[in-house]
Structures are given as structure tokens and as C-alpha cells.
């Protein structure tokens, strides 16, 4: 494997796997271009050095081949704008004669965007022959799609087998993602606090188990906290609960105790009489919620508690909201925690925020610039912190030469 910063891209045709899976509205306008802007530094550096770029990505989940609503041609205009008017050509297919001809004709400083790789079922199957066809489009392979690094797909992983070690590398976004995740996983300055929230315990078990080996404190908020309370014999009213996960919650609490990891549960909650923006609300202890009421956010005492832990931390990992932050009445907990993470960062802590909903929350409160790093990978980030080796990363680090 080569490194991006030391490689000379002059005169090279560089095939980059990007994650341009952006949300589009009914008029096919991009409603959030974060995934595109995140990879711009990689593309621009290659173009500035006199290389040309061939971009491949998926968009949405097409089921049976090409469908206009999943066509990447919808994003060409925006890409031109983001690249300050650079020439961006489009190939109506990601393999075959047109793609090959357009790639061969690219001049230094020009870009070719390929059609959606998921128009071929071979992409998600990780088909070798398909990956080999894609590989013919460039001299060098760069993977900058952290968002799909947990998939062993043709364009994210298998394709790396068709490039020798000195012609495959991670892009700048991928490098930054891996560096910040590694810092938290393997070089965290203590105290290290992990804040885990969201709806379900079942989605977060593996990450909590892995963090029990590394963190000094684990804050558990969101809907998943109530399973931990009920498992300890407490009354949680109609709050979210996964009864079948209660034994596991107890196991996690016991394991944490034996390892000296402090688990912090929300002492109080904002409770509601229904799951709706216009619900009646009040505050009560999280372990004594009356029947007919449900905890939809952490309360003031919990916020104060969590804030104290966060402000003492030197490393902070945050995945998952503290409450139903999408509704105004239940956003205070998540917002307060976001502010506390920002404050700790100002005081010198390293903070990494990742996972779809916590990223949406930090953006909603305009705090993304106030934390050390916001990950672009939801599922990929979660799997990284579960301790799994991501196929997209392993493919470049470990793949056999051909
Ligand atoms: P996840 O995708 O597992 O991180 O869960 C995120 C979702 O959990 C968000 O849509 C929140 O609205 C939801 N959530 C957070 N806290 C609660 C809660 N106390 N009760 C129900 N849903 C919640």
C-alpha cells in the first residue's frame, strides 16, 4: 500500500471510491451534501497535482438495475459547483465501452463520474469479475468512502485485489476517519468517557462490550437506558424497553463493576403521556415512572450528572442521542450533552462524534465545528468501535498482490 500524501498523481488516472449516497428531494435536489464536501480535499489534491479523477459511488438502494431516481447524473451539476467549475463528465454506465473510452480520454484536471455501481447486483455481491472490470478504469485506486467501508462490495473492497500494493491507498477522508477512530480506540488519554444513546440496547451491545475494555466512564442515555433500569427491578412506566435484553443489561453492569468502569444512567427523565410533539410533559425519577407515561429525554439532574463526567474527560466518544431530539420538547438533553462535549473540547479534550443520529443532532445545534471530529460513517463507525475489521480498510491494508 502507498500513502496518499507521498504519491505523485501527475498524469495518473485515479479511480476513487467515494460515498456520494446523498439524500435527494422530489426535485432531485441534494438536501445534505456533507458526504460530497467531506471527500473534496482528496479530489482537489489529485486534480491540482495534474491527475485526472474517475469517481465511483452508489446512490440509494436500486433493486433491479438502472432506475432514473437513483442515477448519479442528478448530482453532476452540484459536483461541478463544489469543484469550482472543473470539467465533470458523466458515463451512463460504470463499466463497459463508454466508461472505458471516457476514462481514457480524460485530460489532467478533469473528472469523470460513473453511473451508480449498485445498478449491478454484482456490486453488493462483491463479484470479482465485476470488480476487475471497474479496476480497468484507473491506474491507481483510492478508497475514500468510509461510509461504506464496512461492506465487502466490489468497488469498496474486492477491487483492491486488482491493483499492486503501490497503486492502492486511502484518501484523505478515510485517513482522517481511521486516525480519529484509532486515537480513541488505542491511544485514548484518560479519563475516557463514552456516551452511548439511541433507541435500542440491542443495536449497541457490541460497542458497549468493546468499550468496557477501554473507557473509564460510560454514559447511557436515550431509550436504551430504561432497559437498564427495569433490569434492576425499577418501574419505568411505558418507556421503551427490550425485556429480552434485561439479562444482558445486568451482565454489562456486573462486568463494568468488575473492571472498574463507571456506568452512568440518567437519574431523572422528561416524561410524556404519549410519543408525540404535543404530548403533556413533566419530570420524574427515571426509576419510578408512572404507568401511562414514558421517558423521552433525560432530565435536569441527569444532565448535571453527565456534564460533570464529560467536563472531567480527556477523550470523549459520542454515539446516539439522549432523547427524542427530533421533537422540540425532548431535545434539551441531547442539546445539553452536545454543549458539554463542545465545552470539554475547548478545554482540551479530544471528542469524536459518530453514528447517524448523533451527527444529525450535533449539526442541528450548530456544534459540529466545536468538537474534534465528526465521523461521516454511521454503520461503519459503529462496526469499527465494535472492534471489527472493516473490509474496505482490510482490502487495502492486507490484500494479496496479483
Ligand atoms: P439509534 O438509531 O439507535 O441511535 O436511535 C436514535 C433514535 O432513538 C432517535 O430517532 C431518537 O428519537 C430515539 N430515541 C432516543 N431516546 C428515546 C427514548 N427515550 N424513547 C424513544 N426513542 C428514543
Short mmCIF file of C-alpha atoms and ligand atoms in Angstrom, two decimals:
data_model
loop_
_atom_site.label_atom_id
_atom_site.label_comp_id
_atom_site.label_asym_id
_atom_site.label_seq_id
_atom_site.Cartn_x
_atom_site.Cartn_y
_atom_site.Cartn_z
CA UNK A 1 0.00 0.00 0.00
CA UNK A 2 1.11 3.52 -0.81
CA UNK A 3 0.28 6.68 1.10
CA UNK A 4 -1.84 9.42 -0.37
CA UNK A 5 0.32 12.32 0.74
CA UNK A 6 3.55 10.94 -0.70
CA UNK A 7 2.12 9.71 -4.01
CA UNK A 8 2.66 11.73 -7.17
CA UNK A 9 -0.64 11.88 -9.06
CA UNK A 10 0.67 13.88 -12.03
CA UNK A 11 -0.57 12.34 -15.29
CA UNK A 12 -2.34 9.49 -13.46
CA UNK A 13 -5.93 8.38 -13.88
CA UNK A 14 -7.11 7.94 -10.34
CA UNK A 15 -10.14 5.75 -9.65
CA UNK A 16 -11.72 6.88 -6.39
CA UNK A 17 -14.49 5.09 -4.48
CA UNK A 18 -16.42 7.91 -2.86
CA UNK A 19 -19.62 7.89 -0.84
CA UNK A 20 -21.93 10.19 -2.79
CA UNK A 21 -25.00 8.49 -1.39
CA UNK A 22 -26.60 11.85 -0.65
CA UNK A 23 -30.26 12.47 0.22
CA UNK A 24 -32.30 13.91 -2.69
CA UNK A 25 -35.75 15.53 -2.52
CA UNK A 26 -38.61 15.07 -5.02
CA UNK A 27 -36.99 17.55 -7.42
CA UNK A 28 -33.70 15.58 -7.19
CA UNK A 29 -32.05 18.40 -5.28
CA UNK A 30 -29.43 17.43 -2.74
CA UNK A 31 -30.73 18.18 0.77
CA UNK A 32 -27.45 17.46 2.59
CA UNK A 33 -24.12 17.40 0.72
CA UNK A 34 -21.88 16.57 3.71
CA UNK A 35 -20.74 13.31 2.13
CA UNK A 36 -19.67 15.15 -1.02
CA UNK A 37 -17.87 18.00 0.71
CA UNK A 38 -16.06 15.56 3.01
CA UNK A 39 -14.19 13.98 0.11
CA UNK A 40 -13.42 17.21 -1.82
CA UNK A 41 -9.90 17.62 -0.37
CA UNK A 42 -8.96 14.22 -1.84
CA UNK A 43 -10.35 15.02 -5.28
CA UNK A 44 -8.92 18.54 -5.36
CA UNK A 45 -5.43 17.45 -4.39
CA UNK A 46 -5.28 14.97 -7.27
CA UNK A 47 -6.62 17.50 -9.77
CA UNK A 48 -4.24 20.21 -8.57
CA UNK A 49 -1.30 17.84 -8.99
CA UNK A 50 -2.26 17.23 -12.62
CA UNK A 51 -4.02 13.91 -12.25
CA UNK A 52 -7.49 13.09 -13.55
CA UNK A 53 -10.20 11.55 -11.43
CA UNK A 54 -12.75 8.81 -12.06
CA UNK A 55 -15.39 8.76 -9.34
CA UNK A 56 -17.47 5.70 -8.49
CA UNK A 57 -20.24 5.59 -5.92
CA UNK A 58 -23.60 4.12 -5.09
CA UNK A 59 -26.79 6.12 -4.59
CA UNK A 60 -29.77 4.71 -2.73
CA UNK A 61 -30.87 1.12 -2.93
CA UNK A 62 -31.83 0.27 -6.52
CA UNK A 63 -33.45 -3.17 -6.64
CA UNK A 64 -33.50 -4.30 -10.25
CA UNK A 65 -30.90 -2.49 -12.30
CA UNK A 66 -30.94 1.10 -13.58
CA UNK A 67 -33.64 3.47 -12.28
CA UNK A 68 -33.56 7.18 -13.03
CA UNK A 69 -34.31 8.20 -9.46
CA UNK A 70 -31.08 6.53 -8.35
CA UNK A 71 -28.98 7.91 -11.21
CA UNK A 72 -25.86 9.82 -10.21
CA UNK A 73 -26.42 12.22 -13.13
CA UNK A 74 -28.63 14.16 -10.68
CA UNK A 75 -25.59 15.27 -8.75
CA UNK A 76 -23.27 16.29 -11.62
CA UNK A 77 -24.24 19.97 -11.54
CA UNK A 78 -23.63 20.22 -7.81
CA UNK A 79 -20.29 18.45 -8.14
CA UNK A 80 -19.18 20.99 -10.76
CA UNK A 81 -20.08 23.77 -8.35
CA UNK A 82 -18.20 22.15 -5.47
CA UNK A 83 -15.16 21.74 -7.71
CA UNK A 84 -15.25 25.42 -8.69
CA UNK A 85 -16.27 24.79 -12.27
CA UNK A 86 -13.92 21.90 -13.06
CA UNK A 87 -14.85 19.76 -16.08
CA UNK A 88 -17.02 16.88 -14.89
CA UNK A 89 -18.04 14.28 -17.46
CA UNK A 90 -20.62 11.58 -16.85
CA UNK A 91 -20.63 7.95 -18.03
CA UNK A 92 -24.05 6.31 -18.31
CA UNK A 93 -22.61 3.05 -17.05
CA UNK A 94 -19.89 2.25 -14.53
CA UNK A 95 -18.28 -0.45 -16.71
CA UNK A 96 -18.14 -1.15 -20.44
CA UNK A 97 -17.07 0.70 -23.57
CA UNK A 98 -18.43 4.17 -22.78
CA UNK A 99 -16.83 4.29 -19.33
CA UNK A 100 -13.53 2.97 -20.73
CA UNK A 101 -13.48 5.47 -23.60
CA UNK A 102 -14.40 8.44 -21.41
CA UNK A 103 -11.82 7.45 -18.83
CA UNK A 104 -9.12 7.06 -21.48
CA UNK A 105 -9.95 10.49 -22.95
CA UNK A 106 -9.74 12.35 -19.61
CA UNK A 107 -7.19 15.15 -19.51
CA UNK A 108 -5.28 16.20 -16.39
CA UNK A 109 -7.58 18.21 -14.10
CA UNK A 110 -10.76 16.59 -15.45
CA UNK A 111 -13.29 14.42 -13.65
CA UNK A 112 -15.43 11.51 -14.82
CA UNK A 113 -18.39 10.48 -12.68
CA UNK A 114 -19.54 6.92 -13.29
CA UNK A 115 -23.16 5.79 -13.05
CA UNK A 116 -24.37 4.12 -9.83
CA UNK A 117 -22.34 0.95 -9.17
CA UNK A 118 -25.37 -0.62 -7.47
CA UNK A 119 -27.19 -0.79 -10.81
CA UNK A 120 -25.28 -4.09 -10.98
CA UNK A 121 -26.20 -6.74 -8.43
CA UNK A 122 -22.58 -7.85 -8.71
CA UNK A 123 -21.54 -4.77 -6.69
CA UNK A 124 -23.11 -5.85 -3.40
CA UNK A 125 -22.22 -9.47 -4.06
CA UNK A 126 -18.57 -8.50 -4.21
CA UNK A 127 -18.26 -10.15 -7.62
CA UNK A 128 -14.62 -10.48 -8.70
CA UNK A 129 -15.21 -10.23 -12.46
CA UNK A 130 -17.22 -7.02 -11.97
CA UNK A 131 -14.54 -5.60 -9.66
CA UNK A 132 -11.90 -6.40 -12.28
CA UNK A 133 -13.89 -4.52 -14.95
CA UNK A 134 -14.11 -1.47 -12.68
CA UNK A 135 -10.39 -1.67 -11.98
CA UNK A 136 -9.61 -1.19 -15.69
CA UNK A 137 -10.80 2.42 -15.47
CA UNK A 138 -7.87 3.77 -13.49
CA UNK A 139 -4.11 3.44 -12.94
CA UNK A 140 -4.44 3.93 -9.22
CA UNK A 141 -7.22 3.03 -6.74
CA UNK A 142 -8.10 5.35 -3.87
CA UNK A 143 -10.73 4.41 -1.31
CA UNK A 144 -12.25 7.48 0.33
CA UNK A 145 -15.65 6.02 1.19
CA UNK A 146 -15.56 5.45 4.94
CA UNK A 147 -19.38 5.32 4.96
CA UNK A 148 -19.29 2.01 3.05
CA UNK A 149 -16.04 0.62 4.44
CA UNK A 150 -17.98 -1.99 6.44
CA UNK A 151 -19.22 -3.59 3.23
CA UNK A 152 -17.23 -6.18 1.28
CA UNK A 153 -18.59 -4.90 -2.03
CA UNK A 154 -16.86 -4.99 -5.41
CA UNK A 155 -15.99 -1.28 -5.53
CA UNK A 156 -15.21 -0.88 -1.81
CA UNK A 157 -13.06 -3.93 -1.13
CA UNK A 158 -12.68 -6.61 -3.84
CA UNK A 159 -11.36 -4.16 -6.43
CA UNK A 160 -8.22 -3.59 -4.34
CA UNK A 161 -7.03 -7.08 -5.35
CA UNK A 162 -6.56 -5.84 -8.90
CA UNK A 163 -4.06 -3.13 -8.02
CA UNK A 164 -0.50 -3.72 -6.85
CA UNK A 165 0.46 -2.52 -3.36
CA UNK A 166 1.97 0.75 -4.57
CA UNK A 167 -1.15 1.66 -6.55
CA UNK A 168 -3.87 1.47 -3.90
CA UNK A 169 -4.33 3.75 -0.95
CA UNK A 170 -6.78 5.52 1.33
CA UNK A 171 -7.87 9.06 0.52
CA UNK A 172 -7.64 11.99 2.91
CA UNK A 173 -11.14 11.47 4.36
CA UNK A 174 -10.53 7.78 5.01
CA UNK A 175 -7.18 8.59 6.62
CA UNK A 176 -8.78 11.19 8.89
CA UNK A 177 -11.61 8.84 9.87
CA UNK A 178 -9.23 6.00 10.68
CA UNK A 179 -6.80 8.27 12.55
CA UNK A 180 -9.50 9.69 14.81
CA UNK A 181 -11.10 6.31 15.46
CA UNK A 182 -7.69 4.76 16.22
CA UNK A 183 -6.85 7.59 18.57
CA UNK A 184 -9.99 6.88 20.59
CA UNK A 185 -9.70 3.11 20.46
CA UNK A 186 -5.99 2.66 21.04
CA UNK A 187 -4.45 5.89 22.29
CA UNK A 188 -7.18 7.48 24.38
CA UNK A 189 -5.99 9.82 27.05
CA UNK A 190 -7.83 9.03 30.30
CA UNK A 191 -10.39 9.74 31.65
CA UNK A 192 -12.12 8.37 28.56
CA UNK A 193 -15.90 8.77 28.51
CA UNK A 194 -18.15 7.04 26.00
CA UNK A 195 -21.65 8.49 25.65
CA UNK A 196 -24.00 5.94 24.17
CA UNK A 197 -27.61 6.74 23.41
CA UNK A 198 -30.34 5.97 20.93
CA UNK A 199 -33.35 3.75 20.90
CA UNK A 200 -32.25 0.19 21.43
CA UNK A 201 -29.80 -1.70 23.63
CA UNK A 202 -29.69 -4.47 21.03
CA UNK A 203 -28.05 -2.16 18.47
CA UNK A 204 -25.36 -1.03 20.90
CA UNK A 205 -24.41 -4.18 22.81
CA UNK A 206 -21.25 -4.92 20.88
CA UNK A 207 -19.96 -1.36 21.07
CA UNK A 208 -20.63 -1.20 24.84
CA UNK A 209 -18.85 -4.53 25.35
CA UNK A 210 -15.81 -3.34 23.44
CA UNK A 211 -15.80 -0.02 25.30
CA UNK A 212 -15.86 -1.82 28.65
CA UNK A 213 -12.28 -2.79 27.82
CA UNK A 214 -11.22 0.79 27.12
CA UNK A 215 -13.35 3.53 28.70
CA UNK A 216 -13.22 4.81 32.25
CA UNK A 217 -16.84 6.01 32.14
CA UNK A 218 -19.82 5.02 30.03
CA UNK A 219 -22.86 7.31 29.98
CA UNK A 220 -26.01 5.56 28.82
CA UNK A 221 -28.92 7.74 27.70
CA UNK A 222 -31.83 7.64 25.26
CA UNK A 223 -34.47 4.95 25.11
CA UNK A 224 -31.96 2.20 25.86
CA UNK A 225 -31.39 3.48 29.43
CA UNK A 226 -34.82 2.23 30.57
CA UNK A 227 -33.95 -1.41 29.87
CA UNK A 228 -31.06 -0.97 32.31
CA UNK A 229 -33.38 0.47 34.98
CA UNK A 230 -36.08 -2.17 34.55
CA UNK A 231 -33.49 -4.94 34.63
CA UNK A 232 -32.65 -3.71 38.15
CA UNK A 233 -36.28 -4.08 39.23
CA UNK A 234 -37.27 -0.45 38.71
CA UNK A 235 -40.58 0.87 37.40
CA UNK A 236 -40.33 2.63 34.01
CA UNK A 237 -43.99 3.09 33.02
CA UNK A 238 -44.48 2.88 29.27
CA UNK A 239 -40.89 3.80 28.39
CA UNK A 240 -39.08 1.90 25.66
CA UNK A 241 -37.80 -1.44 26.93
CA UNK A 242 -36.36 -4.59 25.45
CA UNK A 243 -37.36 -7.17 28.05
CA UNK A 244 -35.32 -9.88 26.36
CA UNK A 245 -32.19 -7.77 26.75
CA UNK A 246 -32.56 -7.27 30.50
CA UNK A 247 -30.24 -10.17 31.45
CA UNK A 248 -27.62 -8.69 29.13
CA UNK A 249 -28.03 -5.25 30.70
CA UNK A 250 -27.36 -6.81 34.11
CA UNK A 251 -24.35 -8.63 32.70
CA UNK A 252 -22.97 -5.33 31.34
CA UNK A 253 -23.47 -3.63 34.72
CA UNK A 254 -21.71 -6.50 36.53
CA UNK A 255 -18.85 -6.61 34.04
CA UNK A 256 -18.38 -2.84 34.33
CA UNK A 257 -18.24 -3.12 38.11
CA UNK A 258 -15.61 -5.85 37.99
CA UNK A 259 -13.50 -3.83 35.56
CA UNK A 260 -13.85 -0.56 37.49
CA UNK A 261 -15.69 1.15 34.61
CA UNK A 262 -18.30 3.62 35.85
CA UNK A 263 -21.67 3.30 34.15
CA UNK A 264 -23.85 6.40 34.44
CA UNK A 265 -27.60 6.07 33.93
CA UNK A 266 -29.95 9.09 33.83
CA UNK A 267 -31.33 9.68 37.34
CA UNK A 268 -34.33 11.60 36.06
CA UNK A 269 -36.28 11.96 32.85
CA UNK A 270 -38.62 14.24 30.98
CA UNK A 271 -41.67 12.04 30.73
CA UNK A 272 -44.61 12.31 28.34
CA UNK A 273 -48.14 10.93 28.19
CA UNK A 274 -47.69 9.99 24.53
CA UNK A 275 -44.99 9.74 21.86
CA UNK A 276 -45.86 12.99 20.10
CA UNK A 277 -44.62 16.57 19.78
CA UNK A 278 -47.73 17.91 21.57
CA UNK A 279 -47.58 15.44 24.48
CA UNK A 280 -48.08 16.60 28.06
CA UNK A 281 -44.74 16.50 29.85
CA UNK A 282 -43.32 16.53 33.36
CA UNK A 283 -40.15 15.46 35.14
CA UNK A 284 -39.62 12.47 37.41
CA UNK A 285 -37.03 9.94 38.55
CA UNK A 286 -36.18 7.52 35.74
CA UNK A 287 -36.63 4.56 38.09
CA UNK A 288 -40.18 5.42 39.15
CA UNK A 289 -42.10 6.39 36.02
CA UNK A 290 -45.90 6.12 36.45
CA UNK A 291 -47.91 3.83 34.22
CA UNK A 292 -49.18 5.59 31.09
CA UNK A 293 -46.08 7.82 30.95
CA UNK A 294 -42.83 7.29 29.08
CA UNK A 295 -39.33 8.75 29.39
CA UNK A 296 -38.49 10.60 26.18
CA UNK A 297 -35.48 12.64 27.34
CA UNK A 298 -33.00 12.78 30.18
CA UNK A 299 -33.90 15.24 32.96
CA UNK A 300 -32.05 18.16 34.59
CA UNK A 301 -30.38 16.06 37.32
CA UNK A 302 -29.12 13.59 34.73
CA UNK A 303 -27.82 16.45 32.60
CA UNK A 304 -25.91 17.89 35.57
CA UNK A 305 -24.52 14.45 36.42
CA UNK A 306 -23.44 13.66 32.86
CA UNK A 307 -22.00 17.13 32.39
CA UNK A 308 -19.74 16.70 35.39
CA UNK A 309 -18.36 13.45 33.97
CA UNK A 310 -17.93 14.92 30.47
CA UNK A 311 -16.09 18.01 31.68
CA UNK A 312 -13.55 15.85 33.53
CA UNK A 313 -12.81 13.76 30.42
CA UNK A 314 -9.77 13.92 28.17
CA UNK A 315 -11.28 11.69 25.49
CA UNK A 316 -14.96 11.57 24.53
CA UNK A 317 -16.76 9.27 22.11
CA UNK A 318 -20.42 10.06 21.44
CA UNK A 319 -22.84 7.78 19.58
CA UNK A 320 -26.60 8.17 19.84
CA UNK A 321 -28.96 10.89 21.15
CA UNK A 322 -30.08 11.26 24.78
CA UNK A 323 -33.74 11.56 23.90
CA UNK A 324 -36.21 12.04 21.07
CA UNK A 325 -34.30 15.14 19.95
CA UNK A 326 -36.30 15.37 16.71
CA UNK A 327 -39.19 16.76 18.83
CA UNK A 328 -38.68 20.18 20.41
CA UNK A 329 -39.95 19.13 23.84
CA UNK A 330 -37.41 16.32 24.09
CA UNK A 331 -34.28 17.88 22.64
CA UNK A 332 -32.91 19.54 25.75
CA UNK A 333 -30.94 16.51 26.99
CA UNK A 334 -29.18 15.92 23.68
CA UNK A 335 -28.52 19.64 23.21
CA UNK A 336 -27.08 20.00 26.73
CA UNK A 337 -24.81 17.00 26.22
CA UNK A 338 -23.68 18.39 22.85
CA UNK A 339 -22.83 21.69 24.57
CA UNK A 340 -20.94 19.86 27.32
CA UNK A 341 -18.92 17.88 24.75
CA UNK A 342 -18.11 21.16 22.96
CA UNK A 343 -17.05 22.77 26.25
CA UNK A 344 -14.82 19.82 27.16
CA UNK A 345 -13.25 20.06 23.69
CA UNK A 346 -12.48 23.75 24.22
CA UNK A 347 -10.73 22.72 27.44
CA UNK A 348 -8.52 20.30 25.53
CA UNK A 349 -10.39 17.00 25.34
CA UNK A 350 -10.42 15.01 22.09
CA UNK A 351 -14.04 14.41 21.07
CA UNK A 352 -15.30 12.13 18.33
CA UNK A 353 -18.97 12.17 17.37
CA UNK A 354 -20.27 9.45 15.10
CA UNK A 355 -23.32 7.47 14.11
CA UNK A 356 -26.19 8.91 12.06
CA UNK A 357 -28.38 10.42 14.76
CA UNK A 358 -25.71 11.96 16.96
CA UNK A 359 -24.24 13.60 13.84
CA UNK A 360 -27.72 14.89 12.90
CA UNK A 361 -28.04 16.23 16.46
CA UNK A 362 -24.66 17.98 16.53
CA UNK A 363 -25.48 19.58 13.18
CA UNK A 364 -28.96 20.62 14.36
CA UNK A 365 -27.40 22.51 17.27
CA UNK A 366 -24.65 24.00 15.04
CA UNK A 367 -21.89 22.49 17.12
CA UNK A 368 -20.06 20.38 14.56
CA UNK A 369 -17.17 22.87 14.44
CA UNK A 370 -16.84 22.73 18.23
CA UNK A 371 -15.94 19.04 18.52
CA UNK A 372 -12.67 17.46 17.42
CA UNK A 373 -14.06 15.17 14.74
CA UNK A 374 -17.46 14.29 13.28
CA UNK A 375 -17.43 10.93 11.54
CA UNK A 376 -19.15 10.52 8.16
CA UNK A 377 -19.70 6.81 8.70
CA UNK A 378 -22.79 5.62 10.59
CA UNK A 379 -22.72 1.84 10.36
CA UNK A 380 -19.02 1.81 9.52
CA UNK A 381 -18.14 3.84 12.59
CA UNK A 382 -20.27 1.64 14.82
CA UNK A 383 -18.61 -1.53 13.48
CA UNK A 384 -15.15 -0.01 13.90
CA UNK A 385 -15.91 0.65 17.55
CA UNK A 386 -17.35 -2.83 17.96
CA UNK A 387 -13.79 -3.94 17.25
CA UNK A 388 -14.47 -5.40 13.80
CA UNK A 389 -12.03 -5.15 10.94
CA UNK A 390 -13.78 -3.25 8.14
CA UNK A 391 -13.48 -4.97 4.72
CA UNK A 392 -12.84 -1.67 2.90
CA UNK A 393 -9.89 -0.97 5.15
CA UNK A 394 -8.56 -4.52 5.31
CA UNK A 395 -8.66 -4.77 1.49
CA UNK A 396 -6.05 -2.08 1.11
CA UNK A 397 -4.00 -2.92 4.17
CA UNK A 398 -3.87 -6.69 3.75
CA UNK A 399 -4.87 -7.68 0.23
CA UNK A 400 -2.76 -10.04 -1.86
CA UNK A 401 -0.92 -8.70 -4.86
CA UNK A 402 -1.94 -10.04 -8.24
P1 LIG B 1 -30.30 4.96 17.25
O1 LIG B 1 -30.54 4.94 15.77
O2 LIG B 1 -30.40 3.63 17.92
O3 LIG B 1 -29.10 5.75 17.66
O4 LIG B 1 -31.58 5.71 17.84
C1 LIG B 1 -31.87 7.03 17.53
C2 LIG B 1 -33.33 7.26 17.80
O5 LIG B 1 -33.61 6.98 19.15
C3 LIG B 1 -33.74 8.69 17.56
O6 LIG B 1 -34.62 8.74 16.48
C4 LIG B 1 -34.44 9.09 18.86
O7 LIG B 1 -35.64 9.78 18.64
C5 LIG B 1 -34.71 7.76 19.53
N1 LIG B 1 -34.79 7.88 20.99
C6 LIG B 1 -33.92 8.47 21.80
N2 LIG B 1 -34.34 8.44 23.07
C7 LIG B 1 -35.53 7.82 23.07
C8 LIG B 1 -36.48 7.48 24.08
N3 LIG B 1 -36.27 7.82 25.35
N4 LIG B 1 -37.61 6.83 23.72
C9 LIG B 1 -37.81 6.52 22.42
N5 LIG B 1 -36.96 6.79 21.42
C10 LIG B 1 -35.83 7.44 21.74
#
